[in-house]
Short mmCIF file of C-alpha atoms in Angstrom, two decimals:
data_model
loop_
_atom_site.label_atom_id
_atom_site.label_comp_id
_atom_site.label_asym_id
_atom_site.label_seq_id
_atom_site.Cartn_x
_atom_site.Cartn_y
_atom_site.Cartn_z
CA MET A 1 4.44 4.65 -84.42
CA THR A 2 7.19 6.59 -82.68
CA GLU A 3 7.37 10.36 -82.89
CA ARG A 4 11.09 10.61 -82.42
CA PRO A 5 12.24 13.44 -84.70
CA SER A 6 15.24 11.68 -86.17
CA THR A 7 16.35 8.25 -87.21
CA GLU A 8 19.79 9.08 -85.91
CA ARG A 9 20.47 9.44 -82.20
CA PRO A 10 21.13 13.03 -81.17
CA ARG A 11 24.69 13.75 -80.23
CA THR A 12 25.25 15.18 -76.78
CA GLN A 13 28.37 16.78 -75.38
CA SER A 14 27.59 16.38 -71.68
CA ARG A 15 25.08 14.94 -69.24
CA GLY A 16 22.66 16.49 -66.76
CA ILE A 17 20.74 19.71 -67.11
CA PHE A 18 23.72 21.42 -68.79
CA ARG A 19 24.01 18.83 -71.58
CA LYS A 20 24.58 20.44 -74.96
CA LYS A 21 23.31 19.77 -78.44
CA SER A 22 26.05 19.43 -81.05
CA VAL A 23 26.28 22.10 -83.76
CA ASP A 24 26.47 19.39 -86.41
CA THR A 25 23.12 17.98 -85.27
CA VAL A 26 21.54 21.43 -85.43
CA ILE A 27 22.83 22.10 -88.94
CA HIS A 28 21.44 18.83 -90.32
CA GLN A 29 18.24 18.50 -88.29
CA ASN A 30 16.08 19.76 -91.18
CA ASP A 31 17.64 17.33 -93.69
CA GLU A 32 15.69 14.38 -95.02
CA GLY A 33 15.17 11.78 -92.31
CA HIS A 34 15.89 14.20 -89.46
CA GLN A 35 12.55 15.92 -88.98
CA LEU A 36 9.48 15.56 -86.89
CA GLU A 37 6.83 13.24 -88.29
CA GLY A 38 5.01 14.88 -91.19
CA GLY A 39 7.84 16.53 -93.10
CA ARG A 40 10.14 19.49 -92.83
CA LEU A 41 9.88 23.28 -93.05
CA LYS A 42 9.64 24.73 -96.54
CA GLN A 43 12.55 26.85 -97.81
CA ALA A 44 10.76 29.73 -99.54
CA LEU A 45 12.14 33.01 -98.16
CA ARG A 46 14.64 35.43 -99.67
CA THR A 47 16.44 38.48 -98.28
CA ARG A 48 13.56 40.85 -99.08
CA ASP A 49 11.14 38.52 -97.32
CA LEU A 50 13.35 38.42 -94.21
CA ILE A 51 13.61 42.22 -94.14
CA GLY A 52 9.84 42.36 -94.61
CA PHE A 53 9.28 40.07 -91.63
CA GLY A 54 11.84 42.00 -89.57
CA VAL A 55 10.47 45.47 -90.33
CA GLY A 56 6.95 44.09 -90.03
CA MET A 57 7.72 42.94 -86.51
CA VAL A 58 9.76 45.90 -85.33
CA ILE A 59 7.76 48.90 -86.52
CA GLY A 60 4.57 48.80 -84.52
CA THR A 61 3.49 49.56 -80.98
CA GLY A 62 6.83 51.09 -80.01
CA ILE A 63 6.89 53.98 -82.46
CA PHE A 64 3.11 54.55 -82.38
CA THR A 65 2.81 54.79 -78.58
CA LEU A 66 6.10 54.71 -76.66
CA THR A 67 7.42 57.84 -78.35
CA GLY A 68 4.88 60.03 -76.58
CA VAL A 69 4.96 58.22 -73.23
CA GLN A 70 8.74 58.25 -72.80
CA ALA A 71 9.31 61.74 -74.22
CA LYS A 72 6.69 63.16 -71.88
CA ASP A 73 7.63 61.23 -68.76
CA ASN A 74 11.38 60.54 -68.92
CA ALA A 75 13.48 61.89 -71.80
CA GLY A 76 11.94 65.02 -73.33
CA PRO A 77 13.26 65.84 -76.82
CA ALA A 78 16.24 63.58 -76.03
CA ILE A 79 13.94 60.65 -76.78
CA MET A 80 15.90 60.63 -80.03
CA ILE A 81 19.03 59.74 -78.05
CA SER A 82 17.08 57.01 -76.25
CA PHE A 83 16.14 55.43 -79.57
CA VAL A 84 19.72 55.75 -80.87
CA VAL A 85 21.17 54.12 -77.72
CA ALA A 86 18.65 51.29 -77.95
CA GLY A 87 19.33 50.95 -81.69
CA VAL A 88 23.11 50.74 -81.25
CA ILE A 89 22.76 48.05 -78.59
CA ALA A 90 20.33 46.20 -80.84
CA LEU A 91 22.88 46.50 -83.66
CA PHE A 92 25.58 44.92 -81.47
CA ALA A 93 23.22 42.04 -80.77
CA ALA A 94 22.30 41.85 -84.47
CA PHE A 95 25.96 41.29 -85.38
CA CYS A 96 26.01 38.36 -82.95
CA TYR A 97 22.73 37.01 -84.31
CA ALA A 98 24.06 37.35 -87.87
CA GLU A 99 27.13 35.21 -87.18
CA LEU A 100 25.15 32.47 -85.49
CA ALA A 101 22.15 32.57 -87.85
CA SER A 102 24.29 32.40 -91.01
CA ALA A 103 26.41 29.56 -89.61
CA VAL A 104 23.57 27.64 -87.93
CA PRO A 105 20.32 28.48 -89.78
CA THR A 106 17.61 27.01 -87.57
CA ALA A 107 14.15 27.57 -86.17
CA GLY A 108 14.57 28.62 -82.55
CA SER A 109 17.35 31.24 -82.93
CA SER A 110 18.72 32.20 -79.49
CA TYR A 111 17.13 29.12 -77.89
CA THR A 112 19.07 26.81 -80.19
CA TYR A 113 22.27 28.86 -79.88
CA ALA A 114 22.06 28.52 -76.11
CA TYR A 115 21.49 24.76 -76.47
CA THR A 116 24.79 24.37 -78.31
CA THR A 117 26.83 26.64 -76.05
CA LEU A 118 25.43 26.99 -72.53
CA GLY A 119 23.41 23.80 -72.06
CA GLU A 120 19.85 22.51 -71.99
CA ILE A 121 18.60 24.30 -68.87
CA ILE A 122 19.74 27.69 -70.17
CA ALA A 123 18.24 26.89 -73.58
CA TRP A 124 14.90 26.10 -71.97
CA ILE A 125 14.98 29.38 -70.03
CA ILE A 126 15.61 31.26 -73.28
CA GLY A 127 12.84 29.36 -75.07
CA TRP A 128 10.43 30.11 -72.23
CA ASP A 129 11.55 33.72 -72.35
CA LEU A 130 10.82 33.90 -76.09
CA ILE A 131 7.36 32.48 -75.49
CA LEU A 132 6.77 35.46 -73.21
CA GLU A 133 8.03 37.88 -75.84
CA PHE A 134 6.10 36.54 -78.84
CA ALA A 135 2.87 35.03 -77.50
CA LEU A 136 2.09 37.63 -74.86
CA GLY A 137 3.27 40.39 -77.18
CA ALA A 138 0.79 39.30 -79.86
CA ALA A 139 -2.07 39.48 -77.35
CA VAL A 140 -1.06 42.97 -76.23
CA VAL A 141 -0.79 44.24 -79.79
CA SER A 142 -4.11 42.66 -80.83
CA ARG A 143 -5.86 44.79 -78.22
CA GLY A 144 -3.94 47.84 -79.40
CA TRP A 145 -5.00 47.03 -82.97
CA SER A 146 -8.63 46.91 -81.86
CA GLY A 147 -8.29 50.28 -80.13
CA TYR A 148 -6.75 51.99 -83.17
CA LEU A 149 -9.40 50.48 -85.44
CA GLN A 150 -12.13 51.77 -83.16
CA ASP A 151 -10.57 55.24 -83.18
CA VAL A 152 -10.12 55.43 -86.98
CA PHE A 153 -13.58 54.12 -87.92
CA ASN A 154 -15.51 55.17 -84.79
CA LEU A 155 -16.59 51.60 -84.07
CA PRO A 156 -18.70 50.70 -81.00
CA THR A 157 -16.63 50.58 -77.82
CA THR A 158 -18.73 47.67 -76.61
CA PHE A 159 -16.67 45.31 -78.78
CA PHE A 160 -13.59 47.34 -79.71
CA GLY A 161 -10.96 49.02 -77.54
CA GLU A 162 -9.98 48.72 -73.91
CA SER A 163 -13.43 49.52 -72.50
CA SER A 164 -15.01 46.46 -74.14
CA THR A 165 -16.08 43.48 -72.04
CA VAL A 166 -15.15 41.00 -74.76
CA ASN A 167 -12.75 42.56 -77.25
CA LEU A 168 -14.08 41.13 -80.49
CA GLY A 169 -11.69 43.26 -82.53
CA ALA A 170 -8.70 41.58 -80.90
CA VAL A 171 -10.31 38.15 -81.36
CA ALA A 172 -11.07 38.75 -85.05
CA ILE A 173 -7.59 39.94 -86.04
CA ALA A 174 -5.87 37.13 -84.11
CA LEU A 175 -8.06 34.48 -85.75
CA VAL A 176 -7.55 35.83 -89.28
CA LEU A 177 -3.79 36.14 -88.91
CA GLY A 178 -3.58 32.76 -87.19
CA VAL A 179 -5.16 31.21 -90.28
CA VAL A 180 -2.66 33.03 -92.54
CA ALA A 181 0.27 31.84 -90.41
CA THR A 182 -1.05 28.27 -90.44
CA ILE A 183 -1.63 28.08 -94.20
CA GLY A 184 1.93 28.91 -95.18
CA ILE A 185 5.11 30.88 -94.57
CA LYS A 186 5.15 32.31 -98.09
CA GLU A 187 1.59 33.61 -97.75
CA SER A 188 2.57 35.18 -94.42
CA GLY A 189 5.51 36.82 -96.16
CA TRP A 190 3.33 38.29 -98.92
CA LEU A 191 0.88 39.84 -96.46
CA THR A 192 3.65 41.10 -94.19
CA ASN A 193 5.51 42.73 -97.10
CA ALA A 194 2.34 44.50 -98.28
CA LEU A 195 1.68 45.88 -94.79
CA VAL A 196 5.33 46.88 -94.42
CA TYR A 197 5.27 48.89 -97.64
CA LEU A 198 2.17 50.72 -96.42
CA LYS A 199 3.38 51.65 -92.96
CA VAL A 200 6.93 52.52 -94.04
CA SER A 201 5.51 54.83 -96.72
CA ILE A 202 3.33 56.59 -94.13
CA CYS A 203 6.26 56.86 -91.69
CA VAL A 204 8.26 58.57 -94.45
CA PHE A 205 5.26 60.85 -95.05
CA ILE A 206 5.16 61.72 -91.34
CA ILE A 207 8.81 62.73 -91.42
CA ILE A 208 8.52 64.84 -94.59
CA ALA A 209 5.22 66.52 -93.68
CA GLY A 210 6.27 67.13 -90.10
CA LEU A 211 9.42 69.00 -91.15
CA PHE A 212 7.25 71.96 -92.23
CA PHE A 213 5.78 72.37 -88.73
CA ILE A 214 8.91 72.11 -86.60
CA LYS A 215 9.56 74.87 -84.05
CA ALA A 216 13.12 75.14 -82.77
CA ALA A 217 11.85 76.23 -79.35
CA ASN A 218 10.28 72.80 -78.84
CA TYR A 219 13.75 71.22 -78.66
CA THR A 220 14.67 73.31 -75.59
CA PRO A 221 15.70 72.01 -73.14
CA PHE A 222 16.91 69.05 -75.17
CA ILE A 223 17.63 67.02 -72.03
CA PRO A 224 15.30 68.39 -69.32
CA PRO A 225 16.92 68.66 -65.87
CA ALA A 226 16.50 65.67 -63.59
CA GLN A 227 13.63 65.85 -61.15
CA PRO A 228 12.22 63.50 -58.51
CA THR A 229 9.59 61.13 -59.83
CA GLY A 230 7.23 61.82 -56.93
CA GLY A 231 5.23 58.65 -56.47
CA ASP A 232 7.36 56.43 -58.69
CA GLY A 233 9.60 55.04 -55.99
CA GLY A 234 9.33 51.58 -54.50
CA LEU A 235 8.77 48.85 -57.06
CA ARG A 236 8.48 51.35 -59.90
CA GLN A 237 12.06 52.61 -59.58
CA PRO A 238 14.85 51.15 -61.73
CA LEU A 239 16.72 48.24 -60.20
CA TRP A 240 20.06 50.08 -60.19
CA GLN A 241 18.57 53.02 -58.25
CA TRP A 242 17.11 50.69 -55.65
CA ALA A 243 20.44 48.84 -55.33
CA THR A 244 22.50 52.02 -54.97
CA GLY A 245 20.04 53.99 -52.86
CA VAL A 246 19.96 56.86 -55.34
CA GLU A 247 16.69 58.78 -55.40
CA ALA A 248 14.47 57.82 -58.33
CA THR A 249 14.39 60.62 -60.92
CA ALA A 250 12.86 61.41 -64.28
CA PHE A 251 14.61 63.27 -67.11
CA GLY A 252 18.32 64.06 -67.00
CA VAL A 253 20.77 61.39 -68.17
CA ALA A 254 19.12 58.76 -65.95
CA GLY A 255 15.75 59.49 -67.54
CA VAL A 256 17.20 59.17 -71.04
CA LEU A 257 18.73 55.79 -70.15
CA PHE A 258 15.52 54.60 -68.52
CA ALA A 259 13.66 55.59 -71.68
CA SER A 260 16.25 53.66 -73.72
CA ALA A 261 15.51 50.54 -71.70
CA VAL A 262 11.77 50.92 -72.25
CA VAL A 263 11.86 51.88 -75.95
CA PHE A 264 14.10 48.88 -76.54
CA PHE A 265 10.68 47.24 -76.80
CA SER A 266 10.47 49.04 -80.15
CA TYR A 267 13.36 46.93 -81.46
CA SER A 268 12.15 43.67 -79.96
CA GLY A 269 11.35 41.09 -82.55
CA PHE A 270 14.04 41.75 -85.16
CA GLU A 271 15.47 38.41 -84.09
CA ILE A 272 12.41 36.85 -85.72
CA VAL A 273 14.61 36.84 -88.83
CA ALA A 274 16.96 34.38 -87.12
CA ASN A 275 13.97 32.13 -86.36
CA LEU A 276 13.35 31.68 -90.08
CA GLY A 277 16.74 30.22 -90.98
CA GLU A 278 15.40 26.79 -91.96
CA GLU A 279 12.81 28.39 -94.27
CA THR A 280 15.30 30.63 -96.10
CA LYS A 281 16.97 30.10 -99.45
CA ASN A 282 20.74 30.68 -99.20
CA PRO A 283 20.65 31.51 -95.44
CA ALA A 284 24.43 32.06 -95.30
CA ARG A 285 23.95 35.34 -97.17
CA ALA A 286 20.30 36.19 -96.63
CA MET A 287 20.29 35.95 -92.80
CA THR A 288 23.00 38.59 -92.35
CA ARG A 289 21.39 40.97 -94.84
CA GLY A 290 17.96 40.42 -93.35
CA LEU A 291 19.05 41.14 -89.78
CA LEU A 292 21.22 44.18 -90.45
CA GLY A 293 18.87 45.57 -93.10
CA THR A 294 15.94 45.40 -90.70
CA LEU A 295 17.76 47.31 -87.97
CA LEU A 296 19.14 49.97 -90.31
CA ILE A 297 15.72 50.77 -91.81
CA CYS A 298 13.94 50.81 -88.45
CA THR A 299 16.51 52.94 -86.63
CA VAL A 300 16.49 55.61 -89.37
CA LEU A 301 12.68 55.72 -89.33
CA TYR A 302 12.49 55.82 -85.52
CA VAL A 303 14.92 58.70 -85.12
CA GLY A 304 13.31 60.60 -87.99
CA VAL A 305 9.81 60.25 -86.55
CA CYS A 306 11.00 61.24 -83.05
CA PHE A 307 12.77 64.30 -84.49
CA VAL A 308 9.65 65.70 -86.18
CA VAL A 309 7.16 64.78 -83.43
CA VAL A 310 9.03 66.51 -80.59
CA GLY A 311 9.74 69.39 -82.98
CA MET A 312 6.07 69.83 -83.91
CA VAL A 313 4.73 69.68 -80.35
CA HIS A 314 6.46 70.48 -77.07
CA TYR A 315 7.18 67.24 -75.23
CA THR A 316 4.98 68.28 -72.28
CA ASP A 317 1.95 68.47 -74.61
CA LEU A 318 2.42 65.10 -76.31
CA SER A 319 -0.37 62.56 -76.15
CA GLU A 320 0.61 59.33 -74.41
CA GLY A 321 -2.03 57.26 -76.23
CA ALA A 322 -1.62 58.36 -79.85
CA PRO A 323 1.31 60.81 -80.02
CA LEU A 324 1.81 60.80 -83.80
CA SER A 325 -1.76 61.42 -84.91
CA ASP A 326 -2.33 63.87 -82.04
CA ALA A 327 0.75 65.88 -83.03
CA PHE A 328 -0.71 66.47 -86.50
CA ASN A 329 -4.08 67.32 -84.97
CA GLN A 330 -2.42 69.96 -82.79
CA VAL A 331 -0.86 71.67 -85.82
CA GLY A 332 -4.14 71.59 -87.77
CA LEU A 333 -3.52 68.59 -90.06
CA SER A 334 -6.28 66.30 -88.85
CA TRP A 335 -6.38 64.47 -92.20
CA ALA A 336 -2.74 63.49 -91.65
CA GLY A 337 -3.76 62.08 -88.29
CA VAL A 338 -6.15 59.73 -90.10
CA LEU A 339 -3.26 58.49 -92.27
CA VAL A 340 -1.22 57.86 -89.15
CA GLY A 341 -4.10 55.86 -87.72
CA ILE A 342 -4.20 53.73 -90.87
CA ALA A 343 -0.45 53.20 -90.63
CA ALA A 344 -0.86 52.15 -87.01
CA VAL A 345 -3.51 49.58 -87.94
CA ALA A 346 -1.28 48.22 -90.73
CA GLY A 347 1.76 48.26 -88.46
CA LEU A 348 0.08 46.43 -85.63
CA THR A 349 -1.41 43.88 -88.03
CA SER A 350 2.02 42.86 -89.27
CA VAL A 351 3.37 42.71 -85.69
CA ILE A 352 0.63 40.30 -84.64
CA LEU A 353 1.23 38.09 -87.68
CA VAL A 354 4.99 37.93 -87.18
CA ASP A 355 4.52 37.33 -83.45
CA ILE A 356 2.36 34.29 -84.18
CA VAL A 357 4.83 33.00 -86.79
CA GLY A 358 7.77 33.53 -84.42
CA MET A 359 6.07 31.84 -81.48
CA SER A 360 5.13 28.82 -83.61
CA ARG A 361 8.77 28.39 -84.70
CA ILE A 362 9.97 28.54 -81.10
CA GLY A 363 7.37 25.93 -80.19
CA PHE A 364 8.45 23.80 -83.16
CA ALA A 365 12.08 23.91 -82.00
CA LEU A 366 11.10 22.94 -78.44
CA ALA A 367 8.97 20.05 -79.72
CA ARG A 368 11.71 18.79 -82.02
CA ASP A 369 14.10 18.64 -79.08
CA GLY A 370 11.55 16.86 -76.89
CA LEU A 371 11.30 19.61 -74.26
CA VAL A 372 7.58 19.72 -75.04
CA PRO A 373 5.68 16.78 -76.63
CA HIS A 374 6.89 15.98 -80.15
CA SER A 375 3.32 15.85 -81.42
CA ALA A 376 2.90 19.60 -80.77
CA GLY A 377 5.44 20.42 -83.49
CA LYS A 378 4.07 18.17 -86.23
CA ILE A 379 4.44 19.65 -89.75
CA HIS A 380 1.36 19.82 -91.97
CA PRO A 381 1.95 17.62 -95.07
CA LYS A 382 0.54 20.23 -97.48
CA TRP A 383 1.25 23.61 -95.91
CA GLN A 384 4.64 22.57 -94.48
CA THR A 385 4.12 24.65 -91.36
CA PRO A 386 4.01 23.56 -87.69
CA TYR A 387 0.23 23.87 -87.75
CA ARG A 388 -0.58 22.43 -84.31
CA ILE A 389 1.64 24.80 -82.37
CA THR A 390 0.50 27.68 -84.61
CA MET A 391 -3.16 26.96 -83.84
CA LEU A 392 -2.37 26.62 -80.13
CA THR A 393 -0.54 29.95 -80.18
CA THR A 394 -3.50 31.58 -81.94
CA ALA A 395 -5.92 30.19 -79.35
CA VAL A 396 -3.84 31.63 -76.49
CA VAL A 397 -3.62 35.03 -78.22
CA VAL A 398 -7.39 35.01 -78.83
CA LEU A 399 -8.22 34.25 -75.19
CA LEU A 400 -5.85 36.83 -73.76
CA GLY A 401 -6.81 39.46 -76.31
CA ALA A 402 -10.53 38.92 -75.67
CA PHE A 403 -10.64 39.18 -71.89
CA VAL A 404 -7.39 40.46 -70.37
CA PRO A 405 -6.44 44.17 -70.47
CA LEU A 406 -2.71 44.05 -71.13
CA SER A 407 -1.42 47.58 -70.68
CA ALA A 408 2.04 48.69 -69.59
CA LEU A 409 3.75 45.45 -70.67
CA ALA A 410 6.44 47.14 -72.76
CA GLU A 411 8.97 46.76 -69.95
CA MET A 412 8.12 43.07 -69.60
CA VAL A 413 8.78 42.42 -73.27
CA SER A 414 11.94 44.53 -73.12
CA ILE A 415 13.49 42.55 -70.28
CA GLY A 416 12.76 39.27 -72.05
CA THR A 417 14.30 40.54 -75.29
CA LEU A 418 17.38 41.94 -73.57
CA PHE A 419 17.94 38.66 -71.73
CA ALA A 420 17.80 36.72 -75.01
CA PHE A 421 20.21 39.20 -76.62
CA LEU A 422 22.62 38.85 -73.71
CA VAL A 423 22.71 35.07 -74.13
CA VAL A 424 23.31 35.35 -77.89
CA SER A 425 26.15 37.81 -77.28
CA VAL A 426 27.79 35.35 -74.88
CA ALA A 427 27.24 32.46 -77.29
CA VAL A 428 29.41 33.99 -80.04
CA PRO A 429 32.79 33.89 -78.23
CA VAL A 430 31.88 30.57 -76.58
CA LEU A 431 31.26 28.96 -79.96
CA ARG A 432 34.40 30.58 -81.39
CA ARG A 433 36.34 28.75 -78.68
CA THR A 434 34.49 25.43 -78.66
CA GLN A 435 33.79 25.18 -82.42
CA PRO A 436 36.74 27.00 -84.10
CA GLU A 437 36.42 24.91 -87.29
CA MET A 438 32.74 25.75 -87.86
CA LYS A 439 32.04 27.52 -91.16
CA ARG A 440 31.00 31.12 -90.49
CA PRO A 441 29.77 33.00 -93.61
CA PHE A 442 29.59 36.15 -91.45
CA ARG A 443 31.92 36.89 -88.53
CA VAL A 444 31.32 39.49 -85.85
CA PRO A 445 34.07 42.11 -86.16
CA TRP A 446 36.40 42.62 -83.19
CA SER A 447 35.29 39.47 -81.40
CA PRO A 448 35.28 38.86 -78.48
CA VAL A 449 35.34 42.59 -77.67
CA LEU A 450 32.13 43.55 -79.49
CA PRO A 451 30.09 40.59 -78.16
CA ILE A 452 31.28 41.37 -74.63
CA ILE A 453 30.29 45.03 -75.07
CA SER A 454 26.92 43.87 -76.39
CA ALA A 455 26.35 41.65 -73.35
CA ILE A 456 27.35 44.43 -70.94
CA CYS A 457 25.08 46.95 -72.67
CA CYS A 458 22.13 44.55 -72.56
CA ALA A 459 22.71 43.96 -68.86
CA GLY A 460 23.01 47.73 -68.37
CA LEU A 461 19.62 48.37 -69.95
CA MET A 462 18.08 45.53 -67.94
CA VAL A 463 19.05 47.10 -64.61
CA ASN A 464 17.41 50.34 -65.79
CA LEU A 465 14.04 48.57 -65.76
CA ALA A 466 11.71 48.72 -62.78
CA ILE A 467 11.90 46.32 -59.83
CA GLU A 468 8.34 45.13 -60.44
CA THR A 469 9.33 44.15 -63.97
CA TRP A 470 12.16 42.05 -62.58
CA ILE A 471 9.78 40.40 -60.10
CA ARG A 472 7.33 39.48 -62.87
CA PHE A 473 10.18 38.19 -65.00
CA VAL A 474 11.53 36.00 -62.17
CA VAL A 475 8.04 34.60 -61.48
CA TRP A 476 7.65 33.73 -65.17
CA LEU A 477 11.04 31.98 -65.17
CA VAL A 478 10.17 30.02 -62.01
CA ILE A 479 7.01 28.71 -63.70
CA GLY A 480 9.08 27.74 -66.72
CA LEU A 481 11.66 25.94 -64.59
CA GLY A 482 8.86 23.96 -62.95
CA ILE A 483 7.71 22.76 -66.37
CA TYR A 484 11.27 21.85 -67.34
CA PHE A 485 12.02 19.81 -64.23
CA PHE A 486 8.66 18.02 -64.31
CA TYR A 487 8.70 17.24 -68.05
CA GLY A 488 11.51 18.53 -70.26
CA ARG A 489 14.44 17.31 -68.17
CA THR A 490 13.42 13.65 -68.56
CA HIS A 491 11.72 13.76 -71.98
CA SER A 492 14.23 15.71 -74.05
CA ASN A 493 16.00 13.94 -76.91
CA LEU A 494 19.35 14.31 -75.16
CA ALA A 495 17.97 12.81 -71.94
CA ARG A 496 16.65 9.82 -73.89
CA ALA A 497 19.96 9.47 -75.74
CA ASN A 498 21.86 9.47 -72.43
CA ARG A 499 19.54 6.81 -70.97
CA ASP A 500 19.86 4.66 -74.08
CA SER A 501 23.66 4.88 -74.04
CA THR A 502 23.69 3.98 -70.35
CA VAL A 503 21.51 0.91 -71.02
CA ARG A 504 23.73 -0.20 -73.89
CA ALA A 505 26.82 0.20 -71.73
CA GLU A 506 25.28 -1.89 -68.96
CA GLU A 507 24.17 -4.60 -71.39
CA SER A 508 27.50 -4.88 -73.20
CA PRO A 509 29.88 -7.57 -71.88
CA ALA A 510 32.74 -6.40 -69.73
CA SER A 511 36.01 -6.18 -71.58
#
């Protein structure tokens, strides 16, 4: 039995590694007769579910840890500006995602958009990049979850937290959430929404309770004067400073922008909403509302939490490990710190779940296009989820979470996210030019100006990241390119279609 995903040959617009998948094929690839063996994805999500997934993914490690680290080391009280800058750039990208996701609702999001606009090789790079963001991110957060759980309930450090030899806490949460993600998308949505309600409620509590302990003196100086970073030169300095020869500094405007690039990690994952297009009822309307609603809610909560935290405690005294709970401890509200810990556990739980769901949908899209074996993306006949790739993702997260200490990877996730956003921003004006007749329920305002601004801003934040982050990113991409040239280039559906058309042309009689 063949595992070709469609009874109809895929349409290709060019040959070679820059061959493109037609938009019409993408739109209809989840119709009857156009799926991988075993069925198609179940359409069960509404706008509130998409916002739940988005907020569930976004509010997590970033707000619970990066606030203290970046305020203390780079931005001071102006960490609020860093979050606003990152949020505005994310909003620009969200507009671009909304146009593409509402017009082409598909699993794979930016990977699929790149396939239709920039070609197969670029699409593979984006898909490989998203694997980095979702799969590795889930492993990082699972270890963070274990650490918070150990702190809240005083569990033995032998099996919980970063000092453990085998982090059983990370293993347990990854296994449980992997089962939930495998059983069904609707069940994942119910659990995510419940966790979102809990952590959003506690974030609102943090803002309201913290207002009573704000000291105006803690906001001065709002942007601390720039100062040399001391030992943070070399590979730790931002790429733009290395390229220009400017001395690496912390604080000042450069420090605020560097913090923006790092805390962009806090917004990474909102594009998970675009990955769920094929599983959404009425995606033309729901995708736009889900994307923009997610960003609006998260940005307001981020800025509000930053405002009260740096107002309660001077930025130089913030904890880098648990800034929110420690801030309440410093003002004498230790019971509030326990609530924050509970919110962190709930927040990180939803992030892990959505990471696993997102990674499985990326894997499903790659399998459907033949860039990885079709069998990996098979849909379960009862659960209607890509269960094989979900279980594989869970296994990888379990292994990494159990044995590998994954600290300081926020920059790595940020650069992957920014790169994906840059490609999506470019894809909007390209598709406007190449597919002017395509139905677009939502259109980016002021195109192509806003998409171009979005792409420039994403590139600007990328060059604010450290050289070592760029090196790691390039190494990851080189590994991915090796896989593509050894397997995907010759096994993709478009490659097979091109070979078949060539054979038919050679076999047909000359005219």
